[in-house]
Amino acid sequence: MRTIRPAWLVVATVVLGVAGWTAAELTSRASLPLPVLPFSSLATMGLIVVVCLILGFKVRHWRDGHRDRVLDPLVAARTLVLAQACAYAGAVLLGWHLGILVDQLDTIPLRGDLGPIWNIAALGGGGIVMMVVGLVVERFCKLPPEDTDAGSTPRPKREGRGEEEFA
């Protein structure tokens, strides 16, 4: 499985930032409420982060040599997928709420209540936390390179498509 490319996280954040800004503009013109997640969604984001960290620490513990129990390879692979999904979801949430926040910056002096602005900023911060945890747990799942003998050389690669030649 490939590792996450940070450039893709940046692309997702920028694309969703533009989409969030556009959605905020359209909803403002239509006198609709902002398309923002409720503050309670931070609890769900936090739960995802905690589960990802717990599973990641189990994989890291096994990887670092504490192999008193067998680690199911499927659990390790699922932990890696969860970490990558967490990072991408964080990029999406950060971009969306950052776009809305940029749209709302010019209304801050006119607002009496800054609650929605703090809500948007908190959800963007939760997206940053999800991205960081996803990248860290992904690193936990990476195996160190194998030790090889200094005198041994790798076997040459055979030509052909896997068919053996018989003499």
mmCIF file of N, CA and C in Angstrom, residues 21 24-25 27-29 34 99-118 120:
data_model
loop_
_atom_site.group_PDB
_atom_site.id
_atom_site.type_symbol
_atom_site.label_atom_id
_atom_site.label_comp_id
_atom_site.label_asym_id
_atom_site.label_seq_id
_atom_site.Cartn_x
_atom_site.Cartn_y
_atom_site.Cartn_z
ATOM 1 N N TRP A 21 -16.030 27.894 0.438
ATOM 2 C CA TRP A 21 -16.211 29.331 0.221
ATOM 3 C C TRP A 21 -17.403 29.577 -0.708
ATOM 4 N N ALA A 24 -20.655 28.856 1.112
ATOM 5 C CA ALA A 24 -20.975 29.919 2.060
ATOM 6 C C ALA A 24 -21.502 31.161 1.337
ATOM 7 N N GLU A 25 -20.917 31.476 0.203
ATOM 8 C CA GLU A 25 -21.404 32.613 -0.592
ATOM 9 C C GLU A 25 -22.831 32.380 -1.056
ATOM 10 N N THR A 27 -25.130 30.307 0.155
ATOM 11 C CA THR A 27 -26.107 30.257 1.247
ATOM 12 C C THR A 27 -26.330 31.646 1.849
ATOM 13 N N SER A 28 -25.306 32.471 1.873
ATOM 14 C CA SER A 28 -25.472 33.837 2.378
ATOM 15 C C SER A 28 -26.394 34.644 1.469
ATOM 16 N N ARG A 29 -26.227 34.487 0.161
ATOM 17 C CA ARG A 29 -27.078 35.216 -0.790
ATOM 18 C C ARG A 29 -28.529 34.760 -0.730
ATOM 19 N N LEU A 34 -25.277 28.980 7.491
ATOM 20 C CA LEU A 34 -23.989 28.502 6.978
ATOM 21 C C LEU A 34 -23.944 26.974 6.964
ATOM 22 N N GLY A 99 -12.606 27.424 4.097
ATOM 23 C CA GLY A 99 -13.265 28.208 3.052
ATOM 24 C C GLY A 99 -14.416 29.026 3.601
ATOM 25 N N ILE A 100 -15.203 28.440 4.497
ATOM 26 C CA ILE A 100 -16.313 29.168 5.114
ATOM 27 C C ILE A 100 -15.789 30.286 6.008
ATOM 28 N N LEU A 101 -14.706 29.996 6.744
ATOM 29 C CA LEU A 101 -14.122 31.011 7.619
ATOM 30 C C LEU A 101 -13.606 32.199 6.814
ATOM 31 N N VAL A 102 -12.965 31.939 5.687
ATOM 32 C CA VAL A 102 -12.476 33.027 4.828
ATOM 33 C C VAL A 102 -13.645 33.868 4.336
ATOM 34 N N ASP A 103 -14.753 33.223 3.994
ATOM 35 C CA ASP A 103 -15.932 33.967 3.543
ATOM 36 C C ASP A 103 -16.501 34.840 4.660
ATOM 37 N N GLN A 104 -16.414 34.382 5.887
ATOM 38 C CA GLN A 104 -17.030 35.092 7.004
ATOM 39 C C GLN A 104 -16.110 36.123 7.664
ATOM 40 N N LEU A 105 -14.861 36.217 7.248
ATOM 41 C CA LEU A 105 -13.924 37.145 7.893
ATOM 42 C C LEU A 105 -14.385 38.600 7.831
ATOM 43 N N ASP A 106 -14.978 38.997 6.721
ATOM 44 C CA ASP A 106 -15.403 40.401 6.612
ATOM 45 C C ASP A 106 -16.648 40.717 7.445
ATOM 46 N N THR A 107 -17.332 39.714 7.954
ATOM 47 C CA THR A 107 -18.522 39.956 8.778
ATOM 48 C C THR A 107 -18.208 39.953 10.274
ATOM 49 N N ILE A 108 -16.983 39.649 10.649
ATOM 50 C CA ILE A 108 -16.644 39.575 12.078
ATOM 51 C C ILE A 108 -16.891 40.898 12.796
ATOM 52 N N PRO A 109 -16.499 42.058 12.248
ATOM 53 C CA PRO A 109 -16.769 43.313 12.972
ATOM 54 C C PRO A 109 -18.260 43.617 13.116
ATOM 55 N N LEU A 110 -19.085 43.075 12.244
ATOM 56 C CA LEU A 110 -20.521 43.347 12.280
ATOM 57 C C LEU A 110 -21.280 42.412 13.214
ATOM 58 N N ARG A 111 -20.640 41.337 13.610
ATOM 59 C CA ARG A 111 -21.308 40.332 14.446
ATOM 60 C C ARG A 111 -21.269 40.733 15.912
ATOM 61 N N GLY A 112 -22.371 40.488 16.578
ATOM 62 C CA GLY A 112 -22.395 40.672 18.026
ATOM 63 C C GLY A 112 -21.967 39.392 18.730
ATOM 64 N N ASP A 113 -22.295 38.255 18.112
ATOM 65 C CA ASP A 113 -21.981 36.944 18.685
ATOM 66 C C ASP A 113 -20.953 36.255 17.791
ATOM 67 N N LEU A 114 -19.797 35.937 18.350
ATOM 68 C CA LEU A 114 -18.750 35.264 17.573
ATOM 69 C C LEU A 114 -18.797 33.749 17.731
ATOM 70 N N GLY A 115 -19.862 33.220 18.289
ATOM 71 C CA GLY A 115 -19.997 31.774 18.493
ATOM 72 C C GLY A 115 -19.827 30.963 17.217
ATOM 73 N N PRO A 116 -20.528 31.339 16.119
ATOM 74 C CA PRO A 116 -20.358 30.563 14.882
ATOM 75 C C PRO A 116 -18.928 30.604 14.341
ATOM 76 N N ILE A 117 -18.255 31.717 14.511
ATOM 77 C CA ILE A 117 -16.867 31.822 14.032
ATOM 78 C C ILE A 117 -15.974 30.880 14.827
ATOM 79 N N TRP A 118 -16.168 30.851 16.161
ATOM 80 C CA TRP A 118 -15.377 29.934 16.987
ATOM 81 C C TRP A 118 -15.705 28.485 16.657
ATOM 82 N N ILE A 120 -16.584 27.340 13.677
ATOM 83 C CA ILE A 120 -15.900 27.052 12.410
ATOM 84 C C ILE A 120 -14.407 26.842 12.655
#
